[in-house]
Each structure stands twice: as structure tokens, then as C-alpha cells.
Short mmCIF file of C-alpha atoms and ligand atoms in Angstrom, two decimals:
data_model
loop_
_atom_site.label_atom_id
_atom_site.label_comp_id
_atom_site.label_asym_id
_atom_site.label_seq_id
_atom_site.Cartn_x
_atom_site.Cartn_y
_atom_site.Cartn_z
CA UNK A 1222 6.47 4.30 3.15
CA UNK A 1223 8.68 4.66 6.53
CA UNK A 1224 7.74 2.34 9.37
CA UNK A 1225 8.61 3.44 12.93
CA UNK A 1226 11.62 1.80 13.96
CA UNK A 1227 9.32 -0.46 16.57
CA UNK A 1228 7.71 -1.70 13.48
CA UNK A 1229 10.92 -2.71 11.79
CA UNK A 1230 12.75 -4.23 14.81
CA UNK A 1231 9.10 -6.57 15.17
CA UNK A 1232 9.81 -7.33 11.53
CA UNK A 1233 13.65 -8.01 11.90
CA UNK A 1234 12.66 -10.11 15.24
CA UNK A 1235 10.78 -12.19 12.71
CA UNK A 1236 13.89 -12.81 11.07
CA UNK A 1237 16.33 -13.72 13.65
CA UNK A 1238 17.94 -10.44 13.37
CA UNK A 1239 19.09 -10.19 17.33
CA UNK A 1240 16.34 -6.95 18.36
CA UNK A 1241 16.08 -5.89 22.37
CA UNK A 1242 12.77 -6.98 23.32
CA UNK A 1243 10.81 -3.44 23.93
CA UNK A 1244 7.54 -2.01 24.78
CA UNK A 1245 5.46 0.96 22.87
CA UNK A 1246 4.45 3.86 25.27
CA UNK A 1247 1.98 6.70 24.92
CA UNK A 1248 2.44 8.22 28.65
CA UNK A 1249 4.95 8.56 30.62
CA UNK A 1250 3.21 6.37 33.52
CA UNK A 1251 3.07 3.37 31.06
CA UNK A 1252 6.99 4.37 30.46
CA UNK A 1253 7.63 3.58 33.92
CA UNK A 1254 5.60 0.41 34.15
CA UNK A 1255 7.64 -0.84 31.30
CA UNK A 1256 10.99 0.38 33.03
CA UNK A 1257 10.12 -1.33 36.55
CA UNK A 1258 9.51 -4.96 34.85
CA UNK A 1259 12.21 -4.34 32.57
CA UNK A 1260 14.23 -3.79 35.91
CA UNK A 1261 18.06 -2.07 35.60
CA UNK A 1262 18.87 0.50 33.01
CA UNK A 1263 16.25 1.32 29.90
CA UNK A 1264 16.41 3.50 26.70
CA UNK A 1265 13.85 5.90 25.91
CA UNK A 1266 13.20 6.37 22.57
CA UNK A 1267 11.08 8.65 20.59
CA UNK A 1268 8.82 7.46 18.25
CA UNK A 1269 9.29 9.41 14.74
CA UNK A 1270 9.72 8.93 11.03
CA UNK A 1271 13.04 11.32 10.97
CA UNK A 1272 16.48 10.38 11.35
CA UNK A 1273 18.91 11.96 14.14
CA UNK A 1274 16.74 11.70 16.98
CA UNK A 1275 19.32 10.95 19.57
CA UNK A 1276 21.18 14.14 18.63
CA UNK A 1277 18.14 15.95 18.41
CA UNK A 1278 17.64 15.06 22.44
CA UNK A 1279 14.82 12.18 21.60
CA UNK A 1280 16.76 9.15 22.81
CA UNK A 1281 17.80 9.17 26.55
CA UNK A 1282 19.29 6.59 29.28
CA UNK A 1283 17.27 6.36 32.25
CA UNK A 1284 18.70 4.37 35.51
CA UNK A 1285 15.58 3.93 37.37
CA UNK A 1286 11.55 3.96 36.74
CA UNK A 1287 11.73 7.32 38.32
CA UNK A 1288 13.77 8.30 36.13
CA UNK A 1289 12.18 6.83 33.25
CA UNK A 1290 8.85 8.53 34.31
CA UNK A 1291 10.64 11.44 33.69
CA UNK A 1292 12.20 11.36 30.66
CA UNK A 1293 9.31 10.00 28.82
CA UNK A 1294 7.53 12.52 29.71
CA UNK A 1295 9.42 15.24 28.64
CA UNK A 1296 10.19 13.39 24.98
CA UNK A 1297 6.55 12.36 24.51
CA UNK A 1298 4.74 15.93 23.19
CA UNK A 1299 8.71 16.91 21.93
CA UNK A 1300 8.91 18.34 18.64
CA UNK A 1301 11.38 16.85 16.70
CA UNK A 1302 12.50 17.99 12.91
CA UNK A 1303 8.32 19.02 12.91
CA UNK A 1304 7.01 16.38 14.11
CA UNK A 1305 5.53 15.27 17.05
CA UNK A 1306 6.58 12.72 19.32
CA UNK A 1307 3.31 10.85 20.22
CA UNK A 1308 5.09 7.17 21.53
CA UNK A 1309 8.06 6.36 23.26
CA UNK A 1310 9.60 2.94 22.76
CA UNK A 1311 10.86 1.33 26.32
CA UNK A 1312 14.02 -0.77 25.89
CA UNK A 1313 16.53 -2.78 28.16
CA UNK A 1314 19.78 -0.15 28.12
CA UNK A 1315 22.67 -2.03 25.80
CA UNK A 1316 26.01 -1.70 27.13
CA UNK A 1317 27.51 -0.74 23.86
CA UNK A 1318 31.48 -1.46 23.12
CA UNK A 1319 31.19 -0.87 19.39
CA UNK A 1320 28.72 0.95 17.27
CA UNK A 1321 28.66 -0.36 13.38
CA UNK A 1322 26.71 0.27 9.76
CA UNK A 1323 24.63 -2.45 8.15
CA UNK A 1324 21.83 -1.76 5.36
CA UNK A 1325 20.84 -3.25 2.06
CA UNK A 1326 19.44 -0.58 -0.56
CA UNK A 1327 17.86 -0.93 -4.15
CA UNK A 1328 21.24 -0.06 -6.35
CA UNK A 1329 18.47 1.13 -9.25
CA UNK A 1330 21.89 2.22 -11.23
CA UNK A 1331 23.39 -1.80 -10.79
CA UNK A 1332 19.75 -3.62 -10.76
CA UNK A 1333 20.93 -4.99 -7.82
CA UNK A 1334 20.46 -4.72 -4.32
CA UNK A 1335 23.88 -3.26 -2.32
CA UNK A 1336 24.80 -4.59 1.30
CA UNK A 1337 26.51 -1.42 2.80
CA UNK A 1338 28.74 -2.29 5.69
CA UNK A 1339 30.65 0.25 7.46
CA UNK A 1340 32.95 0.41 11.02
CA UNK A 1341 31.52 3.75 11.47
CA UNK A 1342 28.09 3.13 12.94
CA UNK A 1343 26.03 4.95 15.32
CA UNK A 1344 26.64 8.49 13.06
CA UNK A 1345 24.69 9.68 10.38
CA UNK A 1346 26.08 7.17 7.19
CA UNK A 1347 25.81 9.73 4.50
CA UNK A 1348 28.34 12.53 6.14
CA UNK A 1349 30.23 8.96 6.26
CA UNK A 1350 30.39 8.04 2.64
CA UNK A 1351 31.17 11.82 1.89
CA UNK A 1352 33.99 12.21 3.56
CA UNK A 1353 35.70 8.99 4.07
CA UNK A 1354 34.18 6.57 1.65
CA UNK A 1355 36.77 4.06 2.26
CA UNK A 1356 34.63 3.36 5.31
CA UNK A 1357 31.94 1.75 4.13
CA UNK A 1358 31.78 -1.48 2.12
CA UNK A 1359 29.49 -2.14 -0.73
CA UNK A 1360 28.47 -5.53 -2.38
CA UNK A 1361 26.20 -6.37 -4.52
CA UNK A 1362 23.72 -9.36 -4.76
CA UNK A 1363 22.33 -10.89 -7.95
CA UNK A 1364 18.59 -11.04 -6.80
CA UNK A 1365 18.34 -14.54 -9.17
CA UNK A 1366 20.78 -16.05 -6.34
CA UNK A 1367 20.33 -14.21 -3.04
CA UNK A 1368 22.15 -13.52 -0.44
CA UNK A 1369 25.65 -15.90 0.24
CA UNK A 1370 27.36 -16.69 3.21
CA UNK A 1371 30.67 -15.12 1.63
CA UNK A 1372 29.38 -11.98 0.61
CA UNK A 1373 28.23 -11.55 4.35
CA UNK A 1374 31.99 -12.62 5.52
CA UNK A 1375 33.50 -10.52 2.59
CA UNK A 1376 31.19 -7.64 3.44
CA UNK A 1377 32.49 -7.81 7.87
CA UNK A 1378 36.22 -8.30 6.12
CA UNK A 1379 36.51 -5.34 3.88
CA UNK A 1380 34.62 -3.08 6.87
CA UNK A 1381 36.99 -4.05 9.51
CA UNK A 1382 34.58 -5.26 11.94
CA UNK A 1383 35.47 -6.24 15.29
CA UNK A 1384 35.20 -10.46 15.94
CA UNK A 1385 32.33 -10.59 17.34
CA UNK A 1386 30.33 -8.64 14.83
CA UNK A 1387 32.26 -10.73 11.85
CA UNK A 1388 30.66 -14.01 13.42
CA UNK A 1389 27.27 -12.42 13.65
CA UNK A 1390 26.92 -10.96 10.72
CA UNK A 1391 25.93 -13.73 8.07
CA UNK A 1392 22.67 -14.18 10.37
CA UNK A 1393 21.99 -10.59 10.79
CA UNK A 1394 22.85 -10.21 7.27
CA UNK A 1395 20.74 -13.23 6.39
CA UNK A 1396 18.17 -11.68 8.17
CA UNK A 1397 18.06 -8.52 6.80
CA UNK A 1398 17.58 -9.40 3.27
CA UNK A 1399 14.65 -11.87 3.89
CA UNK A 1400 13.22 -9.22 5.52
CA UNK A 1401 14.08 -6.66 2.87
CA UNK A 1402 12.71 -9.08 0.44
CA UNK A 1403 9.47 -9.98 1.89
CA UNK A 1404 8.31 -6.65 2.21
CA UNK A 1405 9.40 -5.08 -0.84
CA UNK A 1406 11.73 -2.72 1.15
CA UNK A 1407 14.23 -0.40 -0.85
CA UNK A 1408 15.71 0.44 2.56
CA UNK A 1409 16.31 -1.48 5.36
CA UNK A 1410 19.19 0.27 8.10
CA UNK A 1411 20.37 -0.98 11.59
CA UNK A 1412 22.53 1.51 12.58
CA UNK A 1413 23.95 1.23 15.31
CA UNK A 1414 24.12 -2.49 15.02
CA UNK A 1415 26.34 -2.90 18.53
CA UNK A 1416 28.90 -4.92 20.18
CA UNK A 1417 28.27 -4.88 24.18
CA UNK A 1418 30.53 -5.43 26.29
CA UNK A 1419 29.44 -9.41 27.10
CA UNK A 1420 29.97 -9.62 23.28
CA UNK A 1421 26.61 -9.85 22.23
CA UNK A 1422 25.69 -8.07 18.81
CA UNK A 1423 22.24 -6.34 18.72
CA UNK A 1424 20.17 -3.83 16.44
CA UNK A 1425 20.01 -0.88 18.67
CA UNK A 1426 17.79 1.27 15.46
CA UNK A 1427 15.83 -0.44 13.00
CA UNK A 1428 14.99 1.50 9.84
CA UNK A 1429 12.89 0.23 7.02
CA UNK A 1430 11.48 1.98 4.03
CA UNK A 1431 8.32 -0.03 1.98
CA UNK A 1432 8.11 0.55 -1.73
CA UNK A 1433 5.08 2.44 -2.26
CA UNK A 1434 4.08 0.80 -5.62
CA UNK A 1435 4.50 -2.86 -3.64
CA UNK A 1436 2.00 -1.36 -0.53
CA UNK A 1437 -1.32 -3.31 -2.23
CA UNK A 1438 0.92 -6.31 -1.57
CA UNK A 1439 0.95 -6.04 2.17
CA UNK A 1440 -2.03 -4.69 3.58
CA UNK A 1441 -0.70 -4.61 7.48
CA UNK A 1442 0.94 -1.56 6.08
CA UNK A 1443 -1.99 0.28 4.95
CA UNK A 1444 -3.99 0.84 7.81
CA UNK A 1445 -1.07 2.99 9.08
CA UNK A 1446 -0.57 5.05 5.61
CA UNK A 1447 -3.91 5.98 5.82
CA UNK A 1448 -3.30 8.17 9.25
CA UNK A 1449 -0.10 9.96 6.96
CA UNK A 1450 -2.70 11.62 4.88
CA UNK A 1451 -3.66 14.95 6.55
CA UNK A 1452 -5.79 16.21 4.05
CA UNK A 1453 -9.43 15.15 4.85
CA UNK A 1454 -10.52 15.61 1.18
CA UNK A 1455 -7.31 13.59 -0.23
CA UNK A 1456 -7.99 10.67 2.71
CA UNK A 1457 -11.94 10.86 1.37
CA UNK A 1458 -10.69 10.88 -2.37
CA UNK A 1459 -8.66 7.61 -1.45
CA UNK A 1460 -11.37 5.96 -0.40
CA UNK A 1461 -13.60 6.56 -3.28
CA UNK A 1462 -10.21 5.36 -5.58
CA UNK A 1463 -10.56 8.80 -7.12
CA UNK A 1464 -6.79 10.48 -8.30
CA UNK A 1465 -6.97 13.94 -6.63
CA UNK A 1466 -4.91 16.52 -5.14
CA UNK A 1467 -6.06 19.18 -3.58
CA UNK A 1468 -4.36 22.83 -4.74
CA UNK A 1469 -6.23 25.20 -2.78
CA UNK A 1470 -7.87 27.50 -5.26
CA UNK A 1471 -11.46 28.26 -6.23
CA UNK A 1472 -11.88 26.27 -9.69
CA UNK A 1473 -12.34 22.61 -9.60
CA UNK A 1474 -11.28 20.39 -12.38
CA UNK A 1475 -12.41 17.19 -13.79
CA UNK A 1476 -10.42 15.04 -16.61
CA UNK A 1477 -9.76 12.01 -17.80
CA UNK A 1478 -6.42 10.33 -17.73
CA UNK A 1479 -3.51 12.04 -15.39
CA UNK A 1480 -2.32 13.88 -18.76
CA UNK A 1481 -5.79 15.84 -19.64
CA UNK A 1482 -5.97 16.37 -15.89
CA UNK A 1483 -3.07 18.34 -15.48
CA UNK A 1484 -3.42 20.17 -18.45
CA UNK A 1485 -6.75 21.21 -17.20
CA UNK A 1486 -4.67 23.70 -14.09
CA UNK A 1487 -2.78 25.02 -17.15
CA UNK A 1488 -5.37 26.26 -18.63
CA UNK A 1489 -7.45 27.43 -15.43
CA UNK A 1490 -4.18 29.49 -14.63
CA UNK A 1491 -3.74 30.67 -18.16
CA UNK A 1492 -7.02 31.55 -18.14
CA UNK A 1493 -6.29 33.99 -14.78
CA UNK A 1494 -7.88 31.74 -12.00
CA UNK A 1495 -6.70 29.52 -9.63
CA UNK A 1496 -7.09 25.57 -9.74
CA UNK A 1497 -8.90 24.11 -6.56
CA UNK A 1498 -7.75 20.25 -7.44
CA UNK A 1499 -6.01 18.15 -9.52
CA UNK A 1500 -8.48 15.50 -10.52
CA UNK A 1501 -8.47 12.33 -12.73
CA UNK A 1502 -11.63 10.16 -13.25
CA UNK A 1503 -9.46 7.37 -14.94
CA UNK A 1504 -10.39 5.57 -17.75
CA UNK A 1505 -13.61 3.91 -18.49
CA UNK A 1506 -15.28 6.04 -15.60
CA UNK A 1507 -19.01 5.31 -15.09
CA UNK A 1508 -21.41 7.78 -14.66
CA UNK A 1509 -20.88 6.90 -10.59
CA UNK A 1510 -17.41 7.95 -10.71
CA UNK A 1511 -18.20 11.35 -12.25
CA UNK A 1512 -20.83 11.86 -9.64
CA UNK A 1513 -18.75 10.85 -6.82
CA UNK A 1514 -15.76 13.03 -8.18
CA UNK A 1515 -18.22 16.09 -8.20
CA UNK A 1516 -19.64 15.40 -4.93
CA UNK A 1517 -16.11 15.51 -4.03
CA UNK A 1518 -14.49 18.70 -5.06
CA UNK A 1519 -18.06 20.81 -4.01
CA UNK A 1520 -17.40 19.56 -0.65
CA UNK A 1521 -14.49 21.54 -0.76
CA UNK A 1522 -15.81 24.96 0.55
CA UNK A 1523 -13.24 27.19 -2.00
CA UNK A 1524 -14.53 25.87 -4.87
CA UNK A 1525 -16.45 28.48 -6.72
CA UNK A 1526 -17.13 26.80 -10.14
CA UNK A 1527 -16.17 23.00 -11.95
CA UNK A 1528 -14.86 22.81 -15.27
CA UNK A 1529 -15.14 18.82 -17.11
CA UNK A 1530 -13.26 17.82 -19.72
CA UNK A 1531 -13.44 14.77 -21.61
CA UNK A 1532 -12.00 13.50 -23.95
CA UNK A 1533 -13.90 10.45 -24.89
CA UNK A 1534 -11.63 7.06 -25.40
CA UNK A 1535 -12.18 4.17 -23.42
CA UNK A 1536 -14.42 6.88 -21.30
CA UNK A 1537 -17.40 7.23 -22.94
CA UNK A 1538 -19.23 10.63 -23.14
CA UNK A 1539 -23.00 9.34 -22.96
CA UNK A 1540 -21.94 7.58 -19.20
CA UNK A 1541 -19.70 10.70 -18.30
CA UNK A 1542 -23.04 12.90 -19.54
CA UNK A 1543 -25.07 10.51 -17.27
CA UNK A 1544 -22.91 11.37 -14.44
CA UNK A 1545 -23.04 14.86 -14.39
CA UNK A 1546 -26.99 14.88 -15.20
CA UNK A 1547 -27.27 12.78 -12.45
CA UNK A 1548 -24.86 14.81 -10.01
CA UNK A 1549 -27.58 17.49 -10.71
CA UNK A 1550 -30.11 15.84 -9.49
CA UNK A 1551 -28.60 14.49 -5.95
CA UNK A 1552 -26.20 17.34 -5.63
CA UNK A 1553 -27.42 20.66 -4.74
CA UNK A 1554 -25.27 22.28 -7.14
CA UNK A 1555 -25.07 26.43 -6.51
CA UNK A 1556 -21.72 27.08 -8.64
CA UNK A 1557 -21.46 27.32 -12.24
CA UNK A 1558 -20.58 24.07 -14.06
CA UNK A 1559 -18.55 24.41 -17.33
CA UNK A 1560 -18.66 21.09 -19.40
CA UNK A 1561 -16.23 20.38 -22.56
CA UNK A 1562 -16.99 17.12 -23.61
CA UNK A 1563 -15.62 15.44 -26.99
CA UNK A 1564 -14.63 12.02 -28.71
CA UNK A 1565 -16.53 8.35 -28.00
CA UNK A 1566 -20.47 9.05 -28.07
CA UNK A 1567 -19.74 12.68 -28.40
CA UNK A 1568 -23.46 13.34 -29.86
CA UNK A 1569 -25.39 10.95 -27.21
CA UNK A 1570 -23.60 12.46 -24.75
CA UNK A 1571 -24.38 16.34 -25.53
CA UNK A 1572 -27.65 15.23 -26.44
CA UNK A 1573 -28.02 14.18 -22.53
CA UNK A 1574 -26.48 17.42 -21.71
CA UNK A 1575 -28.65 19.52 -23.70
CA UNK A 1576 -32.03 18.33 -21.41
CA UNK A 1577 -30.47 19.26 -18.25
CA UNK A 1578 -30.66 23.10 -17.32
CA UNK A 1579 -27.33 25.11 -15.47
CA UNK A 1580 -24.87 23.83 -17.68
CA UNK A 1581 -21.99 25.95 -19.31
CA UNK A 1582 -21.22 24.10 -22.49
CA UNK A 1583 -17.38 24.11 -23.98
CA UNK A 1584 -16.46 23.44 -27.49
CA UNK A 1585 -13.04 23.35 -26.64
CA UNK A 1586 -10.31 23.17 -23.47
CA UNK A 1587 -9.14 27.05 -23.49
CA UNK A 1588 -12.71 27.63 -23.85
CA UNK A 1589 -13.97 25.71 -21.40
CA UNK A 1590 -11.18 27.17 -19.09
CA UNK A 1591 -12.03 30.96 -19.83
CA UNK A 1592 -15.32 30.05 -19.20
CA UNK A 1593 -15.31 28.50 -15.98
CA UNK A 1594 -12.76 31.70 -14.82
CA UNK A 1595 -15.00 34.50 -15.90
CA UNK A 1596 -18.01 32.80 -14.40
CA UNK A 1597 -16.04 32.18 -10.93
CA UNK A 1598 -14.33 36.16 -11.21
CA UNK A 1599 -18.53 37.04 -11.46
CA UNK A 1600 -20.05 35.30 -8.66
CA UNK A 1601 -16.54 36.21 -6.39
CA UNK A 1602 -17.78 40.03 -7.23
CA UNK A 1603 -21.28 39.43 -5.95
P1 LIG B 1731 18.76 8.01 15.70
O1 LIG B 1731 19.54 9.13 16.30
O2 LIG B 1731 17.41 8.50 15.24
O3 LIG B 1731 19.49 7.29 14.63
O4 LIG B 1731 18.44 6.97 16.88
P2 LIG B 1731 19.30 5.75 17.43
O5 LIG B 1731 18.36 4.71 17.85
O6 LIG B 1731 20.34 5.32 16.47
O7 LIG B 1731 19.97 6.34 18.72
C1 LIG B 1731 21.03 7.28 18.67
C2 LIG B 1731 22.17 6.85 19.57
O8 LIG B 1731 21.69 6.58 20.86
C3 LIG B 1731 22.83 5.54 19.14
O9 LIG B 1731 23.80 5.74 18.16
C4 LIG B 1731 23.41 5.04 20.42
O10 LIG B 1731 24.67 5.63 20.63
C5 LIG B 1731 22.43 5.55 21.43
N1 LIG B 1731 21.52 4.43 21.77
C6 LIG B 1731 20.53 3.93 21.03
N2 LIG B 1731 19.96 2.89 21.65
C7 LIG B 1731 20.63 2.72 22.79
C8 LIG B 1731 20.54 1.79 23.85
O11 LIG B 1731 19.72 0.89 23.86
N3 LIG B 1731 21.37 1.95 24.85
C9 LIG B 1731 22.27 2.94 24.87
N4 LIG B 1731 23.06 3.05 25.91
N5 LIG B 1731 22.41 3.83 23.89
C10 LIG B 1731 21.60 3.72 22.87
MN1 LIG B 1732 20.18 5.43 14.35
#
């Protein structure tokens, strides 16, 4: 997960990392405000999880409030690489001397995690390492010892960074890796990290990057993932801690386990028709779960017909029976409702799904497939 760069200079603050102190703004009036008590020259910055905004016109200088009125207003609603810009971030202008490269990545290849350095900052780093890779510097850290003073000074040394940056760096350094460690970031970028001309060194951009699997961890984080997903049905899936993707088509699809699941849109599109969902109940799913996953695709108004099938483990067919019996009875369920179900309980389980009336049965997954296709193909010719 990408946080905005006012996110990540807050966390680098944290960590002594030397951040201008800004101001998040959602109008251009409240871009002014922040201008006249900054007082002097501000940076406007849009707010965006893409890199190359400055090129792409969404980072601009303004001299006065006026003039920061102004140019917040015209980046705020700006469409940058498709996206668009809803905040600004309001920052004291940095008289910048020198522009330079510091991140630390997750080396996956070394185990380790690399501290790239590089003279070249304020451009985009990759178009860097293509072309003249003996710009950058690379070191490694064994993660059982941590960061060391010396690989900080070794790191400014082989880059060929101005003084003042080699005297900063072990703290900004210092700082970036606690940060980069506490939050289970495989990225973490200041670039430019800049010399002024009083000989300060500051982050000017902040990137950091969250490892998705390490998100549970740190719950500030969530809340903000939550707004990424755009599909109401996905966002509602979430919450229910149901596996589903939405596809689009007209037949919905119920497994168990993420490999039955998928091979359930094989065989809808084998079978000719068009899979609305991707959909895994888990293991051990309680007759809840299957309700709540039914409730969920049939809210989905292309979905034309559900095909189950289980494949009794750990899941037991009686409770995934239960599930669907009940469904029927607190659903009002108008499409056709194909049900393969085999393994654990088999025979309690059809024996539930023999009393309840509408339901398809399946012996078998191309069956069940063909089944759930022709009876969709006959209620789309109605
Ligand atoms: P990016 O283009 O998305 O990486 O956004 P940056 O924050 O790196 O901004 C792009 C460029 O704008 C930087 O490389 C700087 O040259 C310039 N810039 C960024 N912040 C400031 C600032 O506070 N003051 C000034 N004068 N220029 C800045
Ligand atoms: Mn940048």
C-alpha cells in the first residue's frame, strides 16, 4: 500500500528525518491561509499516489498567498497520470543547492534490505540506474544487525555527496530504516533529499510503500485502504471477510478454497457463459458464511444464476447444505441455483438439500457448470 507523501514525511518527522513542516489542503482558500502564516515563498504540491508530479505540472512555487490561491486552485481537480488531485500539501519553499537519492528497498534476491544512495536526485532514479549505474550506490544491511554508522558514511562516500549531505546522512539514514522497519515498508524514497543554500539538508518528497501482507499489523493504515477499493461489492465482500472478485458476467460462483474457486470460472467459460465473481468461502465455512456469500453475489444485479461447489474437507457439506437452505428462506431467490456438493457429510448434506424445493442438483463440476449456463442462456431468452 502507497501512502501520500504527507503521510510519509509525518512518519519520517517521527524519526528525526529533517521534513518541512506543511499543511494538507482541500481548497484553494485553505491554500492561501496556509501560505499567509507560512509567510515568504511556499510549494504547492499535489496530493497523488503516482510518481513525476512536478513534471507532470502538479508541484509549483508560489511567492505570495495570492499567488498560492491560485495555483492551488488550478492543481486541486488536475488530473494527473488518471488520477485526481483532491489535496494540495502547503510547504515553506526550500532554497535548494543540491538535489540527491536516498531509499532503502527489500533486496528479495540478497534477503537483505539495500540503502540506494545516488548524487543524482530530484530525477526519476530508475532512468538513473539504466543509464549510468555508476551513480547510485548500493549497500546492503544484515537485518540481524541493523543499520551502522559506516555503512551510512560508506553509502555518502561512494555517491559523492556534497559535505553537508555526508554529515547528515547517518541521521537521515538512521531515520529512514527505523521507519522502514516499523512499518513493514519495502519502499521508503526521499528524493530529492536537498542541500539549501544555508546548508541545511531536508526531505523535499517522501515516498513510502507498506507491505500489504504486514497491513493487519498497523491498523492506522487501514482506514485509508478501505477508500482504494472502488468496487462497492468488493468493499462489502471485505467487510463480511469473504474472498471475492468481481468479473462482471452473469453466473455467480461459490467454492471452497482459492483453488476450487478459480476452477469454478473455467468451467463456467468452458461451459459458454460468463463468470460474474470469483468467490471463495474458505475453509471450515459455516452455514452463515454461505448465506452471506449468496446474499452477496445476488446483490449484484448481472447475476443471472449461482453455481456451488464443494468439496467437503475441513468444510463440511451438512453446514454448507444448511447455508444454502437457509439462504432460501431469507433470500428472495428468483435465479436458478445449481448445487454440486461432495466429500465430508456428503449424504447429510444432500439429504438437507433434497427437502428444499428450486434447487439444481450437480453430480459433478462440468456438470454443475453446464447446468448453471444452460439455465442462465434460458431465462436471458425470456
Ligand atoms: P515528484 O515529481 O512527484 O517526484 O515530486 P517532488 O516532490 O519530488 O517534486 C518535484 C521537483 O519539484 C523536485 O525535484 C524539486 O526540484 C521541486 N521541489 C519539490 N519540493 C520543492 C520545494 O519545497 N521547493 C522548491 N523550490 N522546489 C521543490
Ligand atoms: Mn520526487
Amino acid at each position: 500500500m502507497k501512502l501520500q507523501e504527507y503521510q510519509a514525511k509525518d512518519i519520517l518527522r517521527e524519526y528525526g528525518v529533517p521534513v518541512p513542516s506543511g499543511k494538507v489542503c482541500r481548497t484553494a482558500a485553505e491554500a492561501r491561509q496556509a501560505a499567509e502564516e507560512m509567510g515568504g515563498v511556499v510549494v504547492i504540491k499535489a496530493q497523488v499516489l503516482v510518481g513525476g508530479r512536478g513534471k507532470a505540472g502538479g508541484v509549483k512555487v508560489a511567492k505570495s498567498p495570492e499567488e498560492a490561491e491560485k495555483l492551488a486552485g488550478q492543481i486541486l481537480g488536475m488530473d494527473i497520470k488518471g488520477l485526481t488531485v483532491e489535496e494540495v500539501l502547503v510547504e515553506p519553499g526550500l532554497d535548494i543547492q543540491t538535489e540527491i537519492y536516498v531509499g532503502i528497498v527489500t533486496d528479495r534476491g540478497a534477503r537483505k534490505n539495500a540503502i540506494i544512495v545516488s548524487a543524482a536526485g530530484g530525477v526519476d532514479i530508475e532512468q538513473v540506474a539504466e543509464e549510468t549505474p555508476e551513480k547510485i550506490t548500493k549497500v546492503w544491511i544484515d537485518p540481524e544487525l541493523g543499520l551502522r554508522d559506516f555503512q551510512a558514511r560508506q553509502a555518502g562516500f561512494g555517491a559523492g555527496l556534497p559535505a553537508p549531505a555526508l554529515k547528515a546522512l547517518p541521521k537521515v539514514l538512521k531515520g529512514l530504516y527505523d521507519a522502514y522497519i516499523a512499518n513493514d515498508a519495502n519502499l521508503v524514497e526521499i528524493n530529492p533529499l536537498v542541500v539549501t543554500g544555508d546548508g541545511r539538508v531536508v526531505a523535499a518528497d517522501a515516498k513510502m510503500v507498506i507491505d500489504d501482507n504486514a497491513l493487519f499489523r498497523h491498523p492506522q493504515f487501514q482506514a485509508e485502504e478501505d477508500t482504494e477499493i472502488e468496487d462497492p461489492f468488493e468493499a462489502e465482500a471485505k467487510k463480511l471477510g469473504i474472498n471475492y472478485v468481481r468479473l462482471g458476467g452473469d453466473v455467480g460462483t461459490i467454492g471452497n478454497g482459492a483453488g476450487l474457486a478459480m476452477a469454478n470460472l473455467d468451467e463456467v467459460k468452458h461451459a459458454g457463459g460468463q463468470p460474474a465473481n470469483f468467490l471463495d468461502i474458505g475453509g471450515g465455512a459455516k452455514a452463515e458464511a454461505v448465506e452471506n456469500s449468496l446474499r452477496l453475489i445476488l446483490s449484484d444485479p448481472n447475476v443471472k444464476g449461482v453455481m456451488i461447489n464443494i468439496f467437503g474437507g475441513i468444510t463440511r457439506a451438512d453446514e454448507v447444505a444448511k447455508g444454502v437452505v437457509q439462504a432460501q428462506k431469507n433470500l428472495d431467490i428468483k435465479v436458478p441455483l445449481v448445487v454440486r456438493l461432495t466429500g465430508t457429510n456428503e449424504a447429510e448434506g444432500q439429504a438437507i438439500l433434497s427437502q428444499a424445493t428450486g434447487i439444481i442438483p450437480a453430480s459433478g463440476m462440468a456438470e454443475a457448470a453446464k447446468k448453471i449456463v444452460e439455465a442462465v442462456k434460458g431465462s436471458n431468452e425470456h
